[in-house]
Tab-separated table of C-alpha atoms in Angstrom:
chain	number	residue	atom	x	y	z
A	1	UNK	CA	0.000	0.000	0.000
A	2	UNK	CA	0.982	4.180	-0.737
A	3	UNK	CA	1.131	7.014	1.506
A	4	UNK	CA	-1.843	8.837	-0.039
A	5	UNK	CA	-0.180	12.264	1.008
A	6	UNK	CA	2.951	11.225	-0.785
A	7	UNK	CA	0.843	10.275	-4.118
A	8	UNK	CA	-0.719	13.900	-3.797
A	9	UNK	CA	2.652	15.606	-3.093
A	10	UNK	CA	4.708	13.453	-6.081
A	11	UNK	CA	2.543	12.147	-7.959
A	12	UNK	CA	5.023	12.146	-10.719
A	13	UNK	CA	7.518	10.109	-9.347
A	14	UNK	CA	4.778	7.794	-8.287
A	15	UNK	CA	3.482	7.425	-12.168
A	16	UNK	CA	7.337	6.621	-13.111
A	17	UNK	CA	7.645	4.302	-10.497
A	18	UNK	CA	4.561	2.333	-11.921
A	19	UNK	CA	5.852	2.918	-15.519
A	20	UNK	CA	9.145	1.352	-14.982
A	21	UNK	CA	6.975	-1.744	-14.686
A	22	UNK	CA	4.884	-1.788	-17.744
A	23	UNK	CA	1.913	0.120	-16.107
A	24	UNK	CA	-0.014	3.265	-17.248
A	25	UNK	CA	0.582	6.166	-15.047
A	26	UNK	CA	-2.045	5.822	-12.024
A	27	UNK	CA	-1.407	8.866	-9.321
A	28	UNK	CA	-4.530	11.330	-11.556
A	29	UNK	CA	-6.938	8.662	-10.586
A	30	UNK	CA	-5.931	7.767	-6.936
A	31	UNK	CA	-5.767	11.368	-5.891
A	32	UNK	CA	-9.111	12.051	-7.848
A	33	UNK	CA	-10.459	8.907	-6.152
A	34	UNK	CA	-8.795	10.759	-2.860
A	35	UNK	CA	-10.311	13.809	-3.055
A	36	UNK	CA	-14.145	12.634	-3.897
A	37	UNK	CA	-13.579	10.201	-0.334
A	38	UNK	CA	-12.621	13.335	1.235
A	39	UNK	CA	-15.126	15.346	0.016
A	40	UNK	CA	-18.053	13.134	1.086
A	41	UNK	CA	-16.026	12.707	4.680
A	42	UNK	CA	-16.090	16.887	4.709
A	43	UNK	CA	-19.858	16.510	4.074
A	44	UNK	CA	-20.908	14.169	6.346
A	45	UNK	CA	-19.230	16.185	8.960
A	46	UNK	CA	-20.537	19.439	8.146
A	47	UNK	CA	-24.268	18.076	8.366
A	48	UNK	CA	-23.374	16.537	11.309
A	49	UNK	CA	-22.221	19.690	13.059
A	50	UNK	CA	-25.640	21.578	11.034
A	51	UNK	CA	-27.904	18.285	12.698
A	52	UNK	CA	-26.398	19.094	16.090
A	53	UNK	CA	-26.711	22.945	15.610
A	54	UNK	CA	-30.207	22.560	14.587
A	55	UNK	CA	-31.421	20.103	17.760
A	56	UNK	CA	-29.723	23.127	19.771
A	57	UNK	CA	-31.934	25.819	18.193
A	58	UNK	CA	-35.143	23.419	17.750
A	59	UNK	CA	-34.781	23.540	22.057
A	60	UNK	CA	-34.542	27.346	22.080
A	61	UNK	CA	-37.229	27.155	20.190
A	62	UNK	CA	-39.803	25.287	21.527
A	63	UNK	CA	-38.607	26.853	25.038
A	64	UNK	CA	-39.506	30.176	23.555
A	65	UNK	CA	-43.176	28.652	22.215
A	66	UNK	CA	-41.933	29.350	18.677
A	67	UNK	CA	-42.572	26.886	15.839
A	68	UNK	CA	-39.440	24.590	14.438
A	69	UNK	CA	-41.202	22.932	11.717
A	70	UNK	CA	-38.511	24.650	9.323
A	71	UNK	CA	-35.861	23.253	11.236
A	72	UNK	CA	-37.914	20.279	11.810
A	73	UNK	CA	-38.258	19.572	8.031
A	74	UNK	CA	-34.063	20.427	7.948
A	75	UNK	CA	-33.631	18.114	10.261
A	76	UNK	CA	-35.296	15.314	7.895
A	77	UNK	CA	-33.464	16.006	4.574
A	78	UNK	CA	-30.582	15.639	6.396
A	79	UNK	CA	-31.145	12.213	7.548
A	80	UNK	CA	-32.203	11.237	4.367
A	81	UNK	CA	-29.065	12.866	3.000
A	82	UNK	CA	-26.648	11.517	5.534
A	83	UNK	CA	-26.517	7.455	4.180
A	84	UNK	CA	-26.805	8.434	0.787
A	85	UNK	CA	-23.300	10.672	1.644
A	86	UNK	CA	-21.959	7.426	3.653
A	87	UNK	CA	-22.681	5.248	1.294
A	88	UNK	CA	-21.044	7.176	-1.345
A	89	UNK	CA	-17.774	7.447	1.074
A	90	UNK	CA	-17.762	3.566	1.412
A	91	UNK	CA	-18.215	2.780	-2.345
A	92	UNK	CA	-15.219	5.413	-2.991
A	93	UNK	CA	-13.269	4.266	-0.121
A	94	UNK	CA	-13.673	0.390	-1.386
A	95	UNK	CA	-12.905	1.350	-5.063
A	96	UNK	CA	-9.389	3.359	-3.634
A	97	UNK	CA	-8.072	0.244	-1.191
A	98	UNK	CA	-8.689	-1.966	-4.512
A	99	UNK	CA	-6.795	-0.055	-6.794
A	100	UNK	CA	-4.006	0.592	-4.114
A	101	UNK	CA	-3.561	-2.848	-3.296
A	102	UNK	CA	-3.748	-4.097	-6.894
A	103	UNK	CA	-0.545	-1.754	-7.620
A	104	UNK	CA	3.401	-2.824	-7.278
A	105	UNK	CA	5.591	-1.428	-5.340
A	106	UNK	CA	7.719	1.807	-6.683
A	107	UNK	CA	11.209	0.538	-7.564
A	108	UNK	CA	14.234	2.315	-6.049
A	109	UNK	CA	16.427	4.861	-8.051
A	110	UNK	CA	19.274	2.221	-8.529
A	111	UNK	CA	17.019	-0.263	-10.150
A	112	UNK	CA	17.992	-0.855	-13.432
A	113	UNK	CA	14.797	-0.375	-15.817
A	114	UNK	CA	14.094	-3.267	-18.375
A	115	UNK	CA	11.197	-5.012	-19.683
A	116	UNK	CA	12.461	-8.935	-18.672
A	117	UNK	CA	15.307	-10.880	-17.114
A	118	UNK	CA	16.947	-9.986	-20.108
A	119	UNK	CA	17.855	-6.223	-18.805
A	120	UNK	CA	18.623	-7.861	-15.003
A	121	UNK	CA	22.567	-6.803	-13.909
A	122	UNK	CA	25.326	-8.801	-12.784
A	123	UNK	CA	26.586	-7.852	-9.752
A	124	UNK	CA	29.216	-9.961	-8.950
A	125	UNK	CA	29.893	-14.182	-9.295
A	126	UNK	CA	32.054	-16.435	-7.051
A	127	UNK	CA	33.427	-19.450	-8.123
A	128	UNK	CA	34.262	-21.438	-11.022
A	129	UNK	CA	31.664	-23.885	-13.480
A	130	UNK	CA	33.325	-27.593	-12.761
A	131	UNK	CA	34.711	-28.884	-15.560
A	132	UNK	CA	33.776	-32.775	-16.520
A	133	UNK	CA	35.547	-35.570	-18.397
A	134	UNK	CA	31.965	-37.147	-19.156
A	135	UNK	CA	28.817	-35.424	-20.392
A	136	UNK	CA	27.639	-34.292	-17.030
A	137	UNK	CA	23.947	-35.311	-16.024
A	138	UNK	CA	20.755	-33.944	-15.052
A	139	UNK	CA	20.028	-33.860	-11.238
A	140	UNK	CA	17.055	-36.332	-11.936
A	141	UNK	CA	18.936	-38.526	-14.251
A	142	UNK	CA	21.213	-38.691	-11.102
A	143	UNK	CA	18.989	-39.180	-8.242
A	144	UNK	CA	16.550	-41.619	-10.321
A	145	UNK	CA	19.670	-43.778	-11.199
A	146	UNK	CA	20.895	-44.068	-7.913
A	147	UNK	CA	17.234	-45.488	-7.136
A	148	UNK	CA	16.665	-42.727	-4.268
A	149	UNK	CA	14.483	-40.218	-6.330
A	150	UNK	CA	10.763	-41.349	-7.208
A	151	UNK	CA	8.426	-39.167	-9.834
A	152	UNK	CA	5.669	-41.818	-10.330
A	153	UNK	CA	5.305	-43.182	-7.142
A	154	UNK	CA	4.543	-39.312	-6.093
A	155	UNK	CA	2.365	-38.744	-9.520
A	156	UNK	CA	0.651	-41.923	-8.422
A	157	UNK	CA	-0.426	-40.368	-5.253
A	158	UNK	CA	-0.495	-36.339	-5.933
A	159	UNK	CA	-0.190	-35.747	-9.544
A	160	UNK	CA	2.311	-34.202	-11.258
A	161	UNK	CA	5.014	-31.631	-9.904
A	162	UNK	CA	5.823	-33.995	-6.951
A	163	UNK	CA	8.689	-35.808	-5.973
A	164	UNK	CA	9.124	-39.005	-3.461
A	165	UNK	CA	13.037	-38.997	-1.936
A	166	UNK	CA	14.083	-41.825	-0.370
A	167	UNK	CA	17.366	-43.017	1.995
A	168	UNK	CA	20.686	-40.664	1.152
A	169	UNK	CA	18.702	-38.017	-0.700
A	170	UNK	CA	15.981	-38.354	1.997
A	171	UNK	CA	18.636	-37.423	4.635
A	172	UNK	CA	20.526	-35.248	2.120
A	173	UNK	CA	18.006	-32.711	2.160
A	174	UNK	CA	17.445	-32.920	6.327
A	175	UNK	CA	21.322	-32.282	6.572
A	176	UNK	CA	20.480	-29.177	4.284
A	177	UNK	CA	17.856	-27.461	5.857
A	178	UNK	CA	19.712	-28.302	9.321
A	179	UNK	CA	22.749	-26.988	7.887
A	180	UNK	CA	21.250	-23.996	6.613
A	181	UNK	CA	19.609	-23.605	9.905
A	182	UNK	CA	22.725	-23.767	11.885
A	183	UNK	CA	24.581	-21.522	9.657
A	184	UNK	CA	22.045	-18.550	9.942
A	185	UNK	CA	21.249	-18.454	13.620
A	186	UNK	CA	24.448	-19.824	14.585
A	187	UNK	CA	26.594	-17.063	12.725
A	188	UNK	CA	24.546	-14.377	11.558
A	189	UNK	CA	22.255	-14.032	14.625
A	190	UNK	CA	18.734	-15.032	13.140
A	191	UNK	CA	16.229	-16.125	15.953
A	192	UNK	CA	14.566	-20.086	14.224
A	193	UNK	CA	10.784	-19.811	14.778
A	194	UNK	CA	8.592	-22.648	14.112
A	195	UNK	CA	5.575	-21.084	11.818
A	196	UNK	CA	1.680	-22.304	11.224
A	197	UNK	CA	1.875	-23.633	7.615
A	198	UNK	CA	-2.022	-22.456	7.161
A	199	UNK	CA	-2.215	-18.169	7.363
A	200	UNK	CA	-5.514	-16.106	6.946
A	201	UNK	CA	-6.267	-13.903	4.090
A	202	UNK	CA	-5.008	-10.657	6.522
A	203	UNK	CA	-1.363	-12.379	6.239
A	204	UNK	CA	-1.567	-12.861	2.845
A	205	UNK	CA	-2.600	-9.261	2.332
A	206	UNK	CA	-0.132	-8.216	4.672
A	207	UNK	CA	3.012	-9.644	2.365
A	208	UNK	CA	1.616	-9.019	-0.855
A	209	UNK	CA	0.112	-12.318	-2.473
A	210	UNK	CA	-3.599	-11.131	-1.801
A	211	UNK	CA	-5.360	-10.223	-3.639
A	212	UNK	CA	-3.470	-9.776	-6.835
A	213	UNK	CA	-1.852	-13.615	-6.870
A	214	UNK	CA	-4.452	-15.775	-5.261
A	215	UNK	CA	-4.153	-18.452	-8.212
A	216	UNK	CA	-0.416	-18.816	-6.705
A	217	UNK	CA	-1.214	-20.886	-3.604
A	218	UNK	CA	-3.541	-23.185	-2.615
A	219	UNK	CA	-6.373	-22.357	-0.105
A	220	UNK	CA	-8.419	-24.492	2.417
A	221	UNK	CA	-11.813	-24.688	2.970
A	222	UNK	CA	-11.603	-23.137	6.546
A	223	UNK	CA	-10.515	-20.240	4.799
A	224	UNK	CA	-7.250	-20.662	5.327
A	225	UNK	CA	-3.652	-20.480	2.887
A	226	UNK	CA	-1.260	-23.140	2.331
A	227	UNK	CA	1.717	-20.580	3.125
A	228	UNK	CA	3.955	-20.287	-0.020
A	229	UNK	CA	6.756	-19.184	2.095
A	230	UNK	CA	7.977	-18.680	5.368
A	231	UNK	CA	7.943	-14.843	4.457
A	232	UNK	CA	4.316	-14.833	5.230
A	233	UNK	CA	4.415	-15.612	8.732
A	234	UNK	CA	7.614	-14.126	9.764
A	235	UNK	CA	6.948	-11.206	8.586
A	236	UNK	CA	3.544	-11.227	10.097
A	237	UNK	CA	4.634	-11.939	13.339
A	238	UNK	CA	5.019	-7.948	14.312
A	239	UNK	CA	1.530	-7.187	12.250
A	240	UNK	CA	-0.768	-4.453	13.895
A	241	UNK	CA	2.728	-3.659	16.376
A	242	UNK	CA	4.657	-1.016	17.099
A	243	UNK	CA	8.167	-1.739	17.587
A	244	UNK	CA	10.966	-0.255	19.745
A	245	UNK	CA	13.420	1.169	17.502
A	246	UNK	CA	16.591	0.339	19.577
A	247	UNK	CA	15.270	-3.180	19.454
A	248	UNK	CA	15.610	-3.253	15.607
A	249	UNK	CA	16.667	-5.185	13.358
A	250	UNK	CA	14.717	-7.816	14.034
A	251	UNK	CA	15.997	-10.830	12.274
A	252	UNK	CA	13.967	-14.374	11.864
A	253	UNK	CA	14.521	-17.851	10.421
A	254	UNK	CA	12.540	-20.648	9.384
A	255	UNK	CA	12.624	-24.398	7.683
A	256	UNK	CA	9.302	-24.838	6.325
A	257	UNK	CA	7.159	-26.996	3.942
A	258	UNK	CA	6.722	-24.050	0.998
A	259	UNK	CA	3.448	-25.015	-1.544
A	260	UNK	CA	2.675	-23.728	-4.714
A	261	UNK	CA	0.140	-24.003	-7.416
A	262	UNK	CA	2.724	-23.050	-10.244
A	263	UNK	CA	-0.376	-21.096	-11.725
A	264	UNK	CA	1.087	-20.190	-15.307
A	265	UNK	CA	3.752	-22.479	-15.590
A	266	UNK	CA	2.864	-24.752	-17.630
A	267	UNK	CA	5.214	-26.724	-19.781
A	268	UNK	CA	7.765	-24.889	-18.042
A	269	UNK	CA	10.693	-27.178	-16.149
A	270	UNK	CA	7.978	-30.063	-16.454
A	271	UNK	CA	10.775	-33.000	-15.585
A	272	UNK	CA	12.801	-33.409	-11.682
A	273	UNK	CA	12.788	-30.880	-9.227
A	274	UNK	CA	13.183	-27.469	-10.315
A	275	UNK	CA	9.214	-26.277	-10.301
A	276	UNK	CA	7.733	-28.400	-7.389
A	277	UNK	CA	4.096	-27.726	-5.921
A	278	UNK	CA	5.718	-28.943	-2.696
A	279	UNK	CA	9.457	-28.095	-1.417
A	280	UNK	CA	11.380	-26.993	1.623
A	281	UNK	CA	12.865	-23.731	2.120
A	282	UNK	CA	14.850	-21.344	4.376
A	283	UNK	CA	13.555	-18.225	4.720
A	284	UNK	CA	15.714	-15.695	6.577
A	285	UNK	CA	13.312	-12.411	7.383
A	286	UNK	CA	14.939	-8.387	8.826
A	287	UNK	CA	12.915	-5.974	9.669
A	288	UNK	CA	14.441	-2.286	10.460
A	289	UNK	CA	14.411	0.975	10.366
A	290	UNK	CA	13.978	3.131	7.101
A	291	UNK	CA	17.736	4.215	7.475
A	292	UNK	CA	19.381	1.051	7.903
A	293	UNK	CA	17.511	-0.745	5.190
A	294	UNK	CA	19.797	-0.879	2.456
A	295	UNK	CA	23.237	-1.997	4.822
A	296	UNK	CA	20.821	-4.774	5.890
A	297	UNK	CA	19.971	-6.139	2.165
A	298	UNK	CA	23.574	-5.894	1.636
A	299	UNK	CA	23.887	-8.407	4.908
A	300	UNK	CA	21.276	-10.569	3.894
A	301	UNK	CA	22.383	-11.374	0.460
A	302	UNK	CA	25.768	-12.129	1.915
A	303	UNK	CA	24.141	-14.370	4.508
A	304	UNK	CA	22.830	-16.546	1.527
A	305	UNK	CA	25.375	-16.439	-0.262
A	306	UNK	CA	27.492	-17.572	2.717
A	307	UNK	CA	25.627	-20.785	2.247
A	308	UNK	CA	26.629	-21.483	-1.042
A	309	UNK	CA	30.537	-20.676	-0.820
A	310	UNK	CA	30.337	-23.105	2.588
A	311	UNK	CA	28.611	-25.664	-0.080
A	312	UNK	CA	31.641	-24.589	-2.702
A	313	UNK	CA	28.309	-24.128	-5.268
A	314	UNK	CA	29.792	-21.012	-8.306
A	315	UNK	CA	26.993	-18.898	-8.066
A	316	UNK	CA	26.484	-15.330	-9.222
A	317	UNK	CA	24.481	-12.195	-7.972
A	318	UNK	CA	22.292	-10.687	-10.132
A	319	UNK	CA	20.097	-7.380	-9.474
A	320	UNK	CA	16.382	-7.663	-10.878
A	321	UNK	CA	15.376	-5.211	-13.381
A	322	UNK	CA	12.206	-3.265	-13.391
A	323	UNK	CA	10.285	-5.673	-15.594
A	324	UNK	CA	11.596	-8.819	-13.749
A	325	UNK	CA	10.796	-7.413	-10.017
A	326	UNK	CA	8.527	-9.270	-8.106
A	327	UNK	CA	5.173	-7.013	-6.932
A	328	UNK	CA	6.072	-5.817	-3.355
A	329	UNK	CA	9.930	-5.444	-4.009
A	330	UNK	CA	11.837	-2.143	-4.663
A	331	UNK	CA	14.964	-3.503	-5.068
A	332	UNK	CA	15.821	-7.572	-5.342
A	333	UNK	CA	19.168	-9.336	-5.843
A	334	UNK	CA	18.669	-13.428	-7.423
A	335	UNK	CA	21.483	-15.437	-6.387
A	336	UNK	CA	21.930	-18.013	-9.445
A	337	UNK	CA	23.723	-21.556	-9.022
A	338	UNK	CA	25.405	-22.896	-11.949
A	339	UNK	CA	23.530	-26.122	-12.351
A	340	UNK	CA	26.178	-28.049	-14.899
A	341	UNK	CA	23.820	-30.520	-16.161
A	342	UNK	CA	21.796	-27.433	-18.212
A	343	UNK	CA	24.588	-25.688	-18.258
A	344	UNK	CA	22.836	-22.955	-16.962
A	345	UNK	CA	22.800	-20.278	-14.036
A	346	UNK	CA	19.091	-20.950	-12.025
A	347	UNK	CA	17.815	-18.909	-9.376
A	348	UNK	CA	18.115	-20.113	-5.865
A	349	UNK	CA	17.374	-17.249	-3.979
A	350	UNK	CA	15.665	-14.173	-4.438
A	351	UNK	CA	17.175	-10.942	-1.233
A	352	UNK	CA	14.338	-8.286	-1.549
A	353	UNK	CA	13.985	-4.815	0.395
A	354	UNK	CA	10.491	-3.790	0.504
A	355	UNK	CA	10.708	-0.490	2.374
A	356	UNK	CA	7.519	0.390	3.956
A	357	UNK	CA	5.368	-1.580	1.508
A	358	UNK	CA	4.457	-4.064	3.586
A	359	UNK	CA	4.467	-2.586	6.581
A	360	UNK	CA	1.757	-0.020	5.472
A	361	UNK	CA	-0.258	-3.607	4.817
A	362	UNK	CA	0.189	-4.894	8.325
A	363	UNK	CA	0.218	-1.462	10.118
A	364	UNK	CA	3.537	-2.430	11.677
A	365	UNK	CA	5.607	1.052	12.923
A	366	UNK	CA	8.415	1.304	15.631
A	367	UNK	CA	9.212	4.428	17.770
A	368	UNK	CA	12.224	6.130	18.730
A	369	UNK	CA	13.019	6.244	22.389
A	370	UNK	CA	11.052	9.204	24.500
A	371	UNK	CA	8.733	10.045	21.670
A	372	UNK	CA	5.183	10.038	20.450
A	373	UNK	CA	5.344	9.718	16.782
A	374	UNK	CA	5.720	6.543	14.819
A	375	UNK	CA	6.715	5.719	11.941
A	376	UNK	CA	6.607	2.173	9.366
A	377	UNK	CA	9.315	-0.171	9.751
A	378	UNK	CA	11.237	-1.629	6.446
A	379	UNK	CA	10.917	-5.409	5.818
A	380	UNK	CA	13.162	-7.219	3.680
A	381	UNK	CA	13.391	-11.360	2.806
A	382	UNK	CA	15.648	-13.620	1.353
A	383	UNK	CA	15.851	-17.396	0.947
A	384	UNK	CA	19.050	-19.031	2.748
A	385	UNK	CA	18.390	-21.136	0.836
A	386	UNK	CA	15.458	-22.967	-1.304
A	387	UNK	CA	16.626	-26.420	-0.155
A	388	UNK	CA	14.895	-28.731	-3.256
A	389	UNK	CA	17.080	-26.437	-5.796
A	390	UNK	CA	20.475	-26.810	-3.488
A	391	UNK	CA	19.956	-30.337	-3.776
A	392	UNK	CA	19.903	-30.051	-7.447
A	393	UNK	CA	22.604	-28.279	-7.653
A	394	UNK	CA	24.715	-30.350	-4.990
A	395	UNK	CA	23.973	-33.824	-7.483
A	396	UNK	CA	25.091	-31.999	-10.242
A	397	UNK	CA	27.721	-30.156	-9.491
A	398	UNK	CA	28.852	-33.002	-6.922
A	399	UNK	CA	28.246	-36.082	-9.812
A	400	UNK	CA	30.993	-38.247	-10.561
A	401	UNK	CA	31.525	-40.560	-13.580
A	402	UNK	CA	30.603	-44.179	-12.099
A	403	UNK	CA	26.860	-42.155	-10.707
A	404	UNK	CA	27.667	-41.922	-7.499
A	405	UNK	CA	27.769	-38.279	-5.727
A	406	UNK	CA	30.072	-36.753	-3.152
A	407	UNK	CA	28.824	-35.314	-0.184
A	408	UNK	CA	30.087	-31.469	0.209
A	409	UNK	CA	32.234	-31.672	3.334
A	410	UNK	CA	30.417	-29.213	5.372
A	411	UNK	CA	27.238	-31.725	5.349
A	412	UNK	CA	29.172	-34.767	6.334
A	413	UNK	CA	28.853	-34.340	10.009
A	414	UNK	CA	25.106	-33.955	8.975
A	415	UNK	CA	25.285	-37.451	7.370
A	416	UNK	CA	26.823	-39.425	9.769
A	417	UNK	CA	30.538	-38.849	8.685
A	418	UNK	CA	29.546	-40.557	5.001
A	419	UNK	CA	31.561	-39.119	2.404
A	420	UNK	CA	29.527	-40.346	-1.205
A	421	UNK	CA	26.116	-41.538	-1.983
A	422	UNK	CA	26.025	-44.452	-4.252
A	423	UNK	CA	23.410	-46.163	-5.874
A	424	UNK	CA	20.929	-47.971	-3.715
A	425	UNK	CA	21.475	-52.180	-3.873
């Protein structure tokens, strides 16, 4: 959501905020929206103020044994007036919170501007693409050769988009998520939280999915959200708060179950892991003051990226153009794995700022010490990391010519001391 004011003050930079990302220019028909709401609000107070005025002099009136049936008959119109002025206020008021929370956030200034992830910068890269004396493999050529990675027994019982993982792999991707886990709070000082999986509507809202991507997840009938990333409820957890600001940043972390309907991606990375309706995730979550909100980002990314130089992964930073940016980010930074079997850099992280956006969703503000006024906090996200995609890119980067994998040698004490997975039997 937008500071109204701010709209009415700049509404220029607004409209090429909204341009950068392929919309038409929208500040002339908030503010006119705006002004109508406050127009009818100025109304209903003035014949409020006239109603009370009159049921003063209607009193002096009939105290003096004069007749008030002009005021009397006032008094009526303006009754009759009054819900037709309300109702106009609410109608107005609905139609401005829809087109406000329909609209993306405004990027920041060092956003580069493009149409796709075509325009998207390179920031930096670490590490160098292994080099193979065999044509290196697929990661589900890999895992479904060593007999630990099952597509139709899943399809069989959930359809498509659906994996099974049994023995190393199954334990491979525990001594990921614990890794990752370990690495984040151990340190870089995030505080694990355990999370409800199933969020309300006012969550979803709060982060940005509702109402614009509700074909993204997949909803209950209690009326509840299948969460499609630990971003929803950690950065819920301080909705409708105001915050101390010497207690900021606040910095969360969670392993979670992550679902997805893939809405729109069909025929898209239709074969192994990559695109999964179900998958486990990382989520590392800051949330801080205006001022120290771009230093933090900076942290962040490193703290994810820290997970793939421990992993010895090559990996490179890349920083989201306008057209590429996801809705309720001003400024994003994709890590990308180099996944040798495609022989091609995938995203396995995505490190977003989202300055007050969301907080203005979940009315979340801190205060300085000794004073009155408040003011919204700054959120920002990252993944650290998306664990089904580090597996991927552990098997193939990992893959050796007889099919059997080495373990990275950080995750070894995670696995029991074993050193390489070979096929099962």
């Amino acid at each position: 959501m937008f500071d109204i004011r701010a709209i009415r003050e700049n509404p220029e930079r607004f409209d090429a905020g909204w341009q950068a990302r392929g919309l038409e220019p929208q500040a002339e028909k908030i503010i006119d929206l705006d002004a109508r709401r406050r127009t009818c609000q100025t109304d209903l107070q003035e014949l409020q103020a006239r109603r009370n005025e009159i049921s003063r002099l209607i009193g002096q009136r009939k105290a003096a044994g004069e007749s008030a049936d002009d005021l009397i008959e006032e008094v009526g119109r303006i009754k009759t007036r009054m819900p037709e002025l309300e109702e106009q206020e609410r109608a107005l008021g609905e139609a401005l919170g829809e087109l406000l929370s329909g609209l993306p956030n405004i990027p920041a200034e060092d956003t580069p501007e493009g149409e796709d992830e075509s325009a998207n910068r390179e920031i930096r890269s670490w590490g160098e693409p292994a080099t193979f004396d065999f044509a290196p493999r697929e990661h589900f050529e890999i895992g479904e050769a060593l007999g630990y990675m099952d597509f139709e027994r899943a399809a069989r019982m959930s359809g498509s988009r659906f994996v099974v993982l049994t023995g190393d792999l199954a334990r491979l991707e525990r001594a990921l998520g614990a890794f990752m886990l370990d690495l984040q709070t151990g340190e870089f000082g995030y505080r694990e939280v355990s999370v409800p999986l199933l969020v309300r509507d006012q969550a979803m809202f709060g982060t940005g999915q509702l109402p614009k991507f509700a074909d993204d997840f997949f909803r209950t009938q209690t009326e509840h959200s299948l969460i499609p990333t630990a971003e929803v409820p950690l950065t819920n957890l301080h909705r409708e708060e105001i915050l101390e600001e010497e207690a900021l940043p606040l910095r969360y972390t969670a392993l979670t179950p992550c679902f997805r309907s893939e809405a729109g991606a069909a025929g898209k990375d239709t074969r192994g892991m990559i695109r999964q309706h179900q998958f486990m995730k990382v989520e590392i979550v800051s949330v801080t003051t205006p001022e120290a909100a771009e230093e933090e980002l900076e942290r962040l990314t490193g703290c994810a990226e820290e997970v793939l130089r421990r992993l010895e992964l090559p990996y490179r930073v890349m920083q989201l153009c306008t057209g590429d940016l996801g809705f309720s980010a001003r400024k994003t930074y994709d890590l990308e794995v180099w996944l040798p079997g495609q022989g091609v850099y995938r995203e396995i992280s995505s490190c977003s700022h989202f300055g007050d956006f969301q907080a203005r969703r979940m009315n979340t503000r801190c205060r300085a010490a000794g004073e009155k006024k408040t003011r919204f906090v700054h959120t920002l996200n990252g993944s650290g990391l998306a664990v089904g995609r580090t597996l991927i890119a552990v098997l193939e980067n990992y893959q050796q010519a007889d099919g059997s994998v080495v373990i990275p040698e950080v995750l070894r004490p995670y696995m029991g001391g074993q050193k390489v997975i070979v096929a099962n039997g």
